[in-house]
mmCIF file of C-alpha atoms in Angstrom:
data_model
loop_
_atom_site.group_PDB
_atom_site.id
_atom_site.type_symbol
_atom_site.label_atom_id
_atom_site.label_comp_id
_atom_site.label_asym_id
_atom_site.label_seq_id
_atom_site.Cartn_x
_atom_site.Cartn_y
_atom_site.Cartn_z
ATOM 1 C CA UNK A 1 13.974 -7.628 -30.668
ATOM 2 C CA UNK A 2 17.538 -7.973 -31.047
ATOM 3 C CA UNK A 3 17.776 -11.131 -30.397
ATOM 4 C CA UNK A 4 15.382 -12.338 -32.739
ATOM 5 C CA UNK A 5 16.682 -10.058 -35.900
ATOM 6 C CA UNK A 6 20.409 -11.699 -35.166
ATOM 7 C CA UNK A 7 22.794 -12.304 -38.101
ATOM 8 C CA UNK A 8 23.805 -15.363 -37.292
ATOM 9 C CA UNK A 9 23.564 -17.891 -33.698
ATOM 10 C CA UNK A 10 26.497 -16.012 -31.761
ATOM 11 C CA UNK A 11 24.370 -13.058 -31.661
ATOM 12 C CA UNK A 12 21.481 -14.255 -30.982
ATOM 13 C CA UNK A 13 23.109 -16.275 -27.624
ATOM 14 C CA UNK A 14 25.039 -12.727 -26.878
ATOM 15 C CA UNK A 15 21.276 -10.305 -26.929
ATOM 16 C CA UNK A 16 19.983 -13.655 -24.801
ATOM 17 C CA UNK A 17 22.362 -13.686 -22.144
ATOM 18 C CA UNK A 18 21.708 -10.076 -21.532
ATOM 19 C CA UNK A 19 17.822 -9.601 -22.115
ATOM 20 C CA UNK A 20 17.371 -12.356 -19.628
ATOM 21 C CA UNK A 21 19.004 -10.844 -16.436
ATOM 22 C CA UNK A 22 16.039 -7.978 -16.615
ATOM 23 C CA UNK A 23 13.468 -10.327 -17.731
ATOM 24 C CA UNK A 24 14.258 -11.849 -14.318
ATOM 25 C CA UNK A 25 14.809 -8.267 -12.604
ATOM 26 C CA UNK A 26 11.282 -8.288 -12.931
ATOM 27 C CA UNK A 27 10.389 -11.223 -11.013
ATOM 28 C CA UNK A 28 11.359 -9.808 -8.219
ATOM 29 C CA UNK A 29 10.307 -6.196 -8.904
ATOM 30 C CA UNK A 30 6.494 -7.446 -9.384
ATOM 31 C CA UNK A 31 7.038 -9.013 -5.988
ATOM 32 C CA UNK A 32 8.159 -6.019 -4.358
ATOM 33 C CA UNK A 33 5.118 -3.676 -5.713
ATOM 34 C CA UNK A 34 2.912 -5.981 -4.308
ATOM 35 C CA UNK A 35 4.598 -6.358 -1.267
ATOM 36 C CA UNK A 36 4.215 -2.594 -0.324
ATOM 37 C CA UNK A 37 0.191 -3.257 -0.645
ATOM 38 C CA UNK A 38 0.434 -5.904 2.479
ATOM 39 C CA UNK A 39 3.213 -5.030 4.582
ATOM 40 C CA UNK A 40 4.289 -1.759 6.007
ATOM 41 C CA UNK A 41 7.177 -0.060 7.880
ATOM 42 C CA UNK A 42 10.657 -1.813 8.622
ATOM 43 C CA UNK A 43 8.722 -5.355 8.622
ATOM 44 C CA UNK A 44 8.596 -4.990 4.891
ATOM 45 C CA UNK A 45 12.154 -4.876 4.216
ATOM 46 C CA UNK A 46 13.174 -8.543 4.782
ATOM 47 C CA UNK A 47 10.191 -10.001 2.944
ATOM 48 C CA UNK A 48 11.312 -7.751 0.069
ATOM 49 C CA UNK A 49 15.067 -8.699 -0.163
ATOM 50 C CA UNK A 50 14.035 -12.293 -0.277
ATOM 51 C CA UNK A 51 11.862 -11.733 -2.898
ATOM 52 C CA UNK A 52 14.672 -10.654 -5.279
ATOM 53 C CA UNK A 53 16.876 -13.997 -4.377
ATOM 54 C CA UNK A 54 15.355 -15.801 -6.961
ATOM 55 C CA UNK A 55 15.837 -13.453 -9.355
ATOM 56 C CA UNK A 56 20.108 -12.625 -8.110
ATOM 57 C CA UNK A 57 20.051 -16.362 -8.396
ATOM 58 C CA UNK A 58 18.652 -16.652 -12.041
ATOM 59 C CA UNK A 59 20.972 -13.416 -13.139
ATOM 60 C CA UNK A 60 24.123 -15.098 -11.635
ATOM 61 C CA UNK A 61 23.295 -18.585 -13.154
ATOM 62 C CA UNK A 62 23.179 -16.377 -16.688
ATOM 63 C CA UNK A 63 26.667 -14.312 -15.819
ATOM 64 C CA UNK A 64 28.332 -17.583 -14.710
ATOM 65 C CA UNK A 65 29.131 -18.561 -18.349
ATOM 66 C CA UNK A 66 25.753 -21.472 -17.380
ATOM 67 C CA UNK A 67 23.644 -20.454 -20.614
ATOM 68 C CA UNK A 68 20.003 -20.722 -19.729
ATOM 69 C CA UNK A 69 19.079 -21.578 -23.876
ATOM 70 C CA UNK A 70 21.932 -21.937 -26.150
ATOM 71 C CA UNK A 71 20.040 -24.238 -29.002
ATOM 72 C CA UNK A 72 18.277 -21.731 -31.130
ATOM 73 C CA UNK A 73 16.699 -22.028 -34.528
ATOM 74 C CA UNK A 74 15.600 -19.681 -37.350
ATOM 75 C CA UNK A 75 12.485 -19.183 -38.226
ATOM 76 C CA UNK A 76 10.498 -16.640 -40.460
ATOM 77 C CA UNK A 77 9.989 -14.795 -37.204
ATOM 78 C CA UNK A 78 13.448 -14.781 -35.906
ATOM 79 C CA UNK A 79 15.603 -17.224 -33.888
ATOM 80 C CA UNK A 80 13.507 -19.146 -31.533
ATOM 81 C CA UNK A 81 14.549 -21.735 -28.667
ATOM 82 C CA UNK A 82 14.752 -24.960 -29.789
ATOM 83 C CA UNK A 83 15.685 -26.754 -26.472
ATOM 84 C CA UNK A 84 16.614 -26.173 -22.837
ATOM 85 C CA UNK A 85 20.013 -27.118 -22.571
ATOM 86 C CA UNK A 86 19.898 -26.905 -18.691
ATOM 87 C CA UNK A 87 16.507 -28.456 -17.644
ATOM 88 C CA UNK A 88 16.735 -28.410 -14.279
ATOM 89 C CA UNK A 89 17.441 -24.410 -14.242
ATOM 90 C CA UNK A 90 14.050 -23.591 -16.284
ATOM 91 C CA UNK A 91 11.820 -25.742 -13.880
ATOM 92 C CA UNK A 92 12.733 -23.857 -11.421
ATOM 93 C CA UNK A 93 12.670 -20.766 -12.748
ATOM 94 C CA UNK A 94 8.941 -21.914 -13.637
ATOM 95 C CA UNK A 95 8.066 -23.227 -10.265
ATOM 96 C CA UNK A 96 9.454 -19.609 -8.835
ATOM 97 C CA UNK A 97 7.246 -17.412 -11.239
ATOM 98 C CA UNK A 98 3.934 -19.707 -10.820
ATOM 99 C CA UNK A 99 4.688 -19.507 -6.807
ATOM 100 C CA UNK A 100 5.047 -15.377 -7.259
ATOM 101 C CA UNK A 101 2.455 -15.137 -9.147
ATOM 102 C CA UNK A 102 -0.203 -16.599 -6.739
ATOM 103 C CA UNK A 103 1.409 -15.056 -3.546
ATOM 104 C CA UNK A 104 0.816 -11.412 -5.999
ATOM 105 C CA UNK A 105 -2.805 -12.894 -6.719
ATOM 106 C CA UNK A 106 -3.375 -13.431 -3.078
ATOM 107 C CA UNK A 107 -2.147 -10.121 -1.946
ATOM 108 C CA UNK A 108 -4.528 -8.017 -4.462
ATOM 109 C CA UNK A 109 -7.351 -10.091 -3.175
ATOM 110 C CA UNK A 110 -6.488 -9.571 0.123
ATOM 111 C CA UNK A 111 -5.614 -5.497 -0.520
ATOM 112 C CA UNK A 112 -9.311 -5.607 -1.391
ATOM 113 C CA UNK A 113 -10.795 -7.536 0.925
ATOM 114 C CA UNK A 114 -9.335 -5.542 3.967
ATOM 115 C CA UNK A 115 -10.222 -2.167 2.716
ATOM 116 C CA UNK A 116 -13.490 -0.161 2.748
ATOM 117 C CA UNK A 117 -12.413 2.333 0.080
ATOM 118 C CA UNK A 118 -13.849 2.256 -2.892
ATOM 119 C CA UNK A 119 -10.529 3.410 -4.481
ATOM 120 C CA UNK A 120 -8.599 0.815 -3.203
ATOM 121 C CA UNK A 121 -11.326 -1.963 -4.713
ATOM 122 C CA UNK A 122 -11.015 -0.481 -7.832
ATOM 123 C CA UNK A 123 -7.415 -0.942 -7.423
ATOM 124 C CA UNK A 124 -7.369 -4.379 -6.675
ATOM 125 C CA UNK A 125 -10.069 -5.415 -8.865
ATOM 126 C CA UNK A 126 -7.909 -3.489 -11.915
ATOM 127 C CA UNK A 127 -4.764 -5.515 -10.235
ATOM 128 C CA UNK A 128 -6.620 -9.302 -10.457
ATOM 129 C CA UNK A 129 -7.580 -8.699 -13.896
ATOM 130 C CA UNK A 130 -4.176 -8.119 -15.070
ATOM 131 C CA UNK A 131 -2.919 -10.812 -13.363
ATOM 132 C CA UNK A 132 -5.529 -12.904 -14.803
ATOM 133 C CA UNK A 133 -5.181 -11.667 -18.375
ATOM 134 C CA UNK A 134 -1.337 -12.020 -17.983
ATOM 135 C CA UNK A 135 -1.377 -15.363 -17.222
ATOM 136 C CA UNK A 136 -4.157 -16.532 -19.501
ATOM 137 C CA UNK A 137 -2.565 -14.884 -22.562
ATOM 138 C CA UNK A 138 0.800 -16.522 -21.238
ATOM 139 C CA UNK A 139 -0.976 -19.898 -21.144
ATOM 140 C CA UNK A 140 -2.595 -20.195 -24.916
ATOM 141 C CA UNK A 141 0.224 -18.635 -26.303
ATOM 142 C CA UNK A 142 2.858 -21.096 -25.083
ATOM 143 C CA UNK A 143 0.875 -23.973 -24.809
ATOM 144 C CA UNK A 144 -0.119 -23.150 -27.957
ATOM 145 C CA UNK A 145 3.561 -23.006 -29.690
ATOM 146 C CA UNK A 146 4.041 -26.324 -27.885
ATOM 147 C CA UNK A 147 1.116 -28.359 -29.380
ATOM 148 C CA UNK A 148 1.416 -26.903 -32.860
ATOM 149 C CA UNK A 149 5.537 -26.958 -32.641
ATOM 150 C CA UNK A 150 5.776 -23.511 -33.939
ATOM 151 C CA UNK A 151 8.521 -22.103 -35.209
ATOM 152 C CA UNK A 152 7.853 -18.748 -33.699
ATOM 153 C CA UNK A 153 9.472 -16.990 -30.372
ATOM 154 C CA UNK A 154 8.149 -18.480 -26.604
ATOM 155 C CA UNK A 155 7.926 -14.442 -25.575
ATOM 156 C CA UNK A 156 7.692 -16.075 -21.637
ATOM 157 C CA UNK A 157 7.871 -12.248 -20.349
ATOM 158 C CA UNK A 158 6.016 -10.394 -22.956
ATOM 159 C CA UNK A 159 2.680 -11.038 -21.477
ATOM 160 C CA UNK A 160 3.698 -9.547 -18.605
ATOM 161 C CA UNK A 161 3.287 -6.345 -19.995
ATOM 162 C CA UNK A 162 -0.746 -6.692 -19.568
ATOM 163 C CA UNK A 163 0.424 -6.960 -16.162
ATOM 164 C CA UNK A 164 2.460 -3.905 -15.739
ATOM 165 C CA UNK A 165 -0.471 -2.371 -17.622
ATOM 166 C CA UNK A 166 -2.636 -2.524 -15.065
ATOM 167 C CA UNK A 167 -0.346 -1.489 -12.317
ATOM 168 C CA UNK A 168 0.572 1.670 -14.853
ATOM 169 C CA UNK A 169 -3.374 2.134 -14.778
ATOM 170 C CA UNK A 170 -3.733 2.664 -11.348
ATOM 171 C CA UNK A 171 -1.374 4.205 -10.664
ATOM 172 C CA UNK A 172 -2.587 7.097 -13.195
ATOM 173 C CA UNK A 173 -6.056 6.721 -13.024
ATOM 174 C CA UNK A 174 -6.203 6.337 -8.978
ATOM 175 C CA UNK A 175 -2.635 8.023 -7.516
ATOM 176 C CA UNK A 176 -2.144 4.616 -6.727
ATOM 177 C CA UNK A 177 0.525 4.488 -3.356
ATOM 178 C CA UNK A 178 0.591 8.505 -3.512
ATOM 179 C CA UNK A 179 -2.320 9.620 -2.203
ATOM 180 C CA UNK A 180 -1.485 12.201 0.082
ATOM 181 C CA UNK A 181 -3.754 12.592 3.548
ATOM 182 C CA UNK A 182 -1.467 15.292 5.054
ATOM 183 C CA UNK A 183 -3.562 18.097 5.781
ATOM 184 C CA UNK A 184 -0.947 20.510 4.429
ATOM 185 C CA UNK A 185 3.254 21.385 5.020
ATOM 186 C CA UNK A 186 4.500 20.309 8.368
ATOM 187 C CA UNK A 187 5.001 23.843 9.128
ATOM 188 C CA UNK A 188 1.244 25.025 8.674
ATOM 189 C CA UNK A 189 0.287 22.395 10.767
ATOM 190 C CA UNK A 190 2.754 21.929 13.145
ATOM 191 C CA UNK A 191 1.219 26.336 14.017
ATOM 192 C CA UNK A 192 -2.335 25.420 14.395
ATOM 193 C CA UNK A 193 -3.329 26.657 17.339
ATOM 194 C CA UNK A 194 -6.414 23.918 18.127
ATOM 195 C CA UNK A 195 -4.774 20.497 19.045
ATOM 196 C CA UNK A 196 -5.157 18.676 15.600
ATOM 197 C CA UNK A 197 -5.285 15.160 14.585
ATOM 198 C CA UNK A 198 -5.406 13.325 11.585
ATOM 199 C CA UNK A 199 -6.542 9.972 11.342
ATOM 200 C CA UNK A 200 -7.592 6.982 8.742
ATOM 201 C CA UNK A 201 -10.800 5.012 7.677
ATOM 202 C CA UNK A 202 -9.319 2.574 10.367
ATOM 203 C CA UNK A 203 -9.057 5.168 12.882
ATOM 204 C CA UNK A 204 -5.151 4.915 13.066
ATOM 205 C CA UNK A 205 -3.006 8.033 13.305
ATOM 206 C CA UNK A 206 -1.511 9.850 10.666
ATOM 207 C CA UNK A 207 -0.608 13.360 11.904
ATOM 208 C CA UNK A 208 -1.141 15.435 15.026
ATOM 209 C CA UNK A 209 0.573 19.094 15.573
ATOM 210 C CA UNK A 210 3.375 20.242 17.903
ATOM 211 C CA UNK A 211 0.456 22.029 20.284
ATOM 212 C CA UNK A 212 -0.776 17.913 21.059
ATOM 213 C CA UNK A 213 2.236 16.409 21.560
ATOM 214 C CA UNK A 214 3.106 19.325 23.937
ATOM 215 C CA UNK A 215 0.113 18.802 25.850
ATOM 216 C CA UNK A 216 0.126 14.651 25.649
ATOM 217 C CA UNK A 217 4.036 14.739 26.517
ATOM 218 C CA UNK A 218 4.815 12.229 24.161
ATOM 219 C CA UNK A 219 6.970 13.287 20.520
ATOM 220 C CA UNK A 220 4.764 13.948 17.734
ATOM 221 C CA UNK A 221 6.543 10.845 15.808
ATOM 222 C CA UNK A 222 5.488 8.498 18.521
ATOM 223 C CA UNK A 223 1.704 8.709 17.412
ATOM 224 C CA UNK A 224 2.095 7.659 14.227
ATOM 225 C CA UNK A 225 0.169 4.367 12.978
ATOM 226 C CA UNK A 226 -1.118 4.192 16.696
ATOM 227 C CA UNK A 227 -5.170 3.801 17.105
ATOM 228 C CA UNK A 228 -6.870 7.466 18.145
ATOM 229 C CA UNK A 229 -8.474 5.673 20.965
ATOM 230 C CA UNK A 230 -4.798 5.125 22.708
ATOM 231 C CA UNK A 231 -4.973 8.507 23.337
ATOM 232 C CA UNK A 232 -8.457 8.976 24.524
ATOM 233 C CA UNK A 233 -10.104 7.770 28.003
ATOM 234 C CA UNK A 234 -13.045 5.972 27.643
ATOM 235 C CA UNK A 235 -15.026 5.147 24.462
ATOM 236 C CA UNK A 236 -16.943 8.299 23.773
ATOM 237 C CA UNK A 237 -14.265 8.972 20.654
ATOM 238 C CA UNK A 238 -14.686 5.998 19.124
ATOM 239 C CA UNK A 239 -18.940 6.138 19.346
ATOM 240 C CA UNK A 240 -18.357 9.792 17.355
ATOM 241 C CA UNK A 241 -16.069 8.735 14.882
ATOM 242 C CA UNK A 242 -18.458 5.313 14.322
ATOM 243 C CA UNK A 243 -21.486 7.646 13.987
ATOM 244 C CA UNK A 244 -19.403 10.467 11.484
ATOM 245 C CA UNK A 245 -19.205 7.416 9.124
ATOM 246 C CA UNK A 246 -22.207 5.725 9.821
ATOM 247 C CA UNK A 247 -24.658 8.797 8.491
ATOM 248 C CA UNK A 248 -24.297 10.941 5.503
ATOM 249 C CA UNK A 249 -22.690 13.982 7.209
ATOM 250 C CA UNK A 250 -19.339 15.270 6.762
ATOM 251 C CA UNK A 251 -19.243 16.949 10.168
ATOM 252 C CA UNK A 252 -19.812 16.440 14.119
ATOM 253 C CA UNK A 253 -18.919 17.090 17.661
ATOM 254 C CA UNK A 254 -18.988 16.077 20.814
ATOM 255 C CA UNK A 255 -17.034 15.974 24.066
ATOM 256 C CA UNK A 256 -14.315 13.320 25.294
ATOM 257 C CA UNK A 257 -11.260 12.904 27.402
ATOM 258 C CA UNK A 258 -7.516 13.074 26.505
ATOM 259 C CA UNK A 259 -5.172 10.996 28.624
ATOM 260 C CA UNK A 260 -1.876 12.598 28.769
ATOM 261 C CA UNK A 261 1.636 10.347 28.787
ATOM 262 C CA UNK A 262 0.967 10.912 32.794
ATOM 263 C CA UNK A 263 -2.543 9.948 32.837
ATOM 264 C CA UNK A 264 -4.287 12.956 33.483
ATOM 265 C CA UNK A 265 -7.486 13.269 31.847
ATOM 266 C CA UNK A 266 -8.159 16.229 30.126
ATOM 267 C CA UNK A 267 -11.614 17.239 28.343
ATOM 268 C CA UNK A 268 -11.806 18.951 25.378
ATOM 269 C CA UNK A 269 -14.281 19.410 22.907
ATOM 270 C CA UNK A 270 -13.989 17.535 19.487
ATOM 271 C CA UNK A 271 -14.861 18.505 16.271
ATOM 272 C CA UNK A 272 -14.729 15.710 13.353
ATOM 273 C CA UNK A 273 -14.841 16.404 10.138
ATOM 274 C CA UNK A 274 -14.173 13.958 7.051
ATOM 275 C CA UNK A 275 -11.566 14.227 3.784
ATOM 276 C CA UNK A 276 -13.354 12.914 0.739
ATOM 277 C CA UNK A 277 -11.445 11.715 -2.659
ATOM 278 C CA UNK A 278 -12.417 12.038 -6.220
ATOM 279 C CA UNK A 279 -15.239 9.212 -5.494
ATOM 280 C CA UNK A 280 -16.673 10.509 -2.290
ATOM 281 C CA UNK A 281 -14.669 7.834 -0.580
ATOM 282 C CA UNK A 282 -13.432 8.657 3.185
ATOM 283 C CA UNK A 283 -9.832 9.025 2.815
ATOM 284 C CA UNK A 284 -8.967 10.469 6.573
ATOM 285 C CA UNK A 285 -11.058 12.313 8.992
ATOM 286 C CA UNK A 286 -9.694 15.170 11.038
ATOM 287 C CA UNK A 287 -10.177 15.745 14.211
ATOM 288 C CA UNK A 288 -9.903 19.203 15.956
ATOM 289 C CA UNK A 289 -10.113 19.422 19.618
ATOM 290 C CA UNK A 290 -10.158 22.369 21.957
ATOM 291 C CA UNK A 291 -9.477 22.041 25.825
ATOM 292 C CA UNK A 292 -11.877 22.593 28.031
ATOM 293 C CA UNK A 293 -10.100 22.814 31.759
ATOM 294 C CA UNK A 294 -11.080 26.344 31.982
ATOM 295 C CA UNK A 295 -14.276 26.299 30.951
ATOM 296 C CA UNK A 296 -14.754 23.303 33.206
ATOM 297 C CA UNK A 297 -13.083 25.536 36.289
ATOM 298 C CA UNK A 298 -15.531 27.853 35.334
ATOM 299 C CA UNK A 299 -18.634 26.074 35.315
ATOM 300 C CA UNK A 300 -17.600 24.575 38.696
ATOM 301 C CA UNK A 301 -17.010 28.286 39.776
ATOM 302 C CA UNK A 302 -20.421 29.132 38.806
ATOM 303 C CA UNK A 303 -21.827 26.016 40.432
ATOM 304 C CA UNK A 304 -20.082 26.381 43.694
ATOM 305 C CA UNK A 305 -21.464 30.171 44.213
ATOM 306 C CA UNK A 306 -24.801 29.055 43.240
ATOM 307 C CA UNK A 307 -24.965 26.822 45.608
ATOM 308 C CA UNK A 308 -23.159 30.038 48.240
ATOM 309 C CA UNK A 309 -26.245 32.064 47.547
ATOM 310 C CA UNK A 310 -29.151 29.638 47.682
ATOM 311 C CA UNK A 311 -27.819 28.252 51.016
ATOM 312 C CA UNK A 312 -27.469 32.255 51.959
ATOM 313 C CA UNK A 313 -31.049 32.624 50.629
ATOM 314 C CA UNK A 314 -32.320 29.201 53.010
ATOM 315 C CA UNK A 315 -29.939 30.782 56.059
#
């Protein structure tokens, strides 16, 4: 805006050297928003500092007195670029966006196509369309000024506000990234008395309280992001949770065996029970298990004098 409504062509260089150096910010901001969609943890860090070089490199090639436009013309619009005085510099900077923009393409399409939330597909799908709008809208418009040699502004970033629409969409109409699947405060868990677990659609683990780790032996940290069935001998777990979101019910049970950090197996009784969103969507499922070791010396009790008094009975 101000660099369009300039008095005179000093001006309008001055607002262009320093509107560019966030219009290029952005490059790399995009990139990092749809980074956190594919990569998680530590791993993400070093694909996200890369993707900001190109955008350091564009803000330093503005700073270093290397003017990305400096022939501008007035129109009945505003000043407008007339040429590229460095060529070689906008290519790239072309080649860089186009190359962003498909790797951001790719990564919605994959954020859908490895999910089986509904949310997240709505997500995505809400993602690809802005993509697509952006770059369509981008397309006639400058193509467009091109053919026709319009006297008007190129606006190269101002499409790209149909893209941060969308992501400004989702992330209000779906808690897009915030979606919380804590049960509740670390402290009301962490006093649960049952052993507690909280897992994802993809059966890995979210949560578990203090009262599991205890009896596992292993840090309640350490179970994070690791698959429920890691901590479980045998595959009954994995046949209940399967069959909890294979039917219509939001509840089950069914006995199993934990495997503590010294391999003891330990049975317990589990009780599954699923965390719905706004859509009826699994979110998590939690898992609620009670030991059975003296029920089980019990039952063995039982057993053992049974068999006392029939062989008294047969004696």
């Amino acid at each position: 805006m101000m660099q369009g409504s300039a008095p005179n062509l000093e001006i309008c260089i001055f607002w262009n050297r320093w509107y560019l150096p966030f219009s290029f910010f952005s490059l790399g901001l995009l990139m990092h928003f749809h980074l956190l969609l594919w990569i998680k943890g530590r791993k993400a860090v070093f694909f996200i500092v890369a993707g900001y070089i190109p955008s350091l490199y564009f803000i330093f090639h503005v700073f270093s007195c290397s003017y990305y436009m400096t022939d501008f013309q007035k129109g009945s619009l505003g000043w407008y670029p007339a040429t590229m005085t460095a060529p070689k510099i906008a290519v790239f900077n072309g080649l860089v966006f186009l190359l962003f923009s498909l790797i951001e393409l790719f990564i919605a399409f994959r954020y859908d196509y490895t999910s089986r939330s509904k949310r997240i597909r709505h997500q995505s799908v809400i993602l690809v369309v802005s993509i697509l709008l952006a770059f369509i809208a981008s397309g006639i418009y400058q193509s467009t000024i091109i053919a026709k040699h319009l006297p008007v502004p190129f606006l190269p970033f101002t499409t790209m506000l149909l893209w941060i629409g969308g992501i400004w969409y989702v992330l209000y109409r779906y808690n897009f990234l915030g979606f919380n699947l804590s049960l509740a405060s670390p402290q009301i868990v962490s006093r649960v008395n049952e052993l507690l677990i909280l897992v994802d659609r993809d059966f890995n683990i979210i949560e578990v309280n203090n009262r599991f780790a205890a009896l596992i032996g292993i840090s309640a940290e350490k179970f994070v992001q690791q698959k429920v069935a890691s901590v479980f001998r045998g595959k009954e777990i994995e046949r209940l949770l399967d069959q909890l979101l294979s039917s219509r019910h939001q509840y089950c049970k069914g006995e199993a065996f934990l495997e503590t950090a010294t391999h003891e197996p330990i049975p317990v009784l589990v009780q599954c029970s699923v965390v719905t969103n706004s859509l009826s969507d699994v979110e998590s499922i939690n898992l609620i298990a009670e030991d059975l070791r003296s029920l089980k010396r019990l039952e063995t009790l039982n057993s053992n004098n049974e068999a006392l008094l029939k062989e008294k009975e047969f004696s």
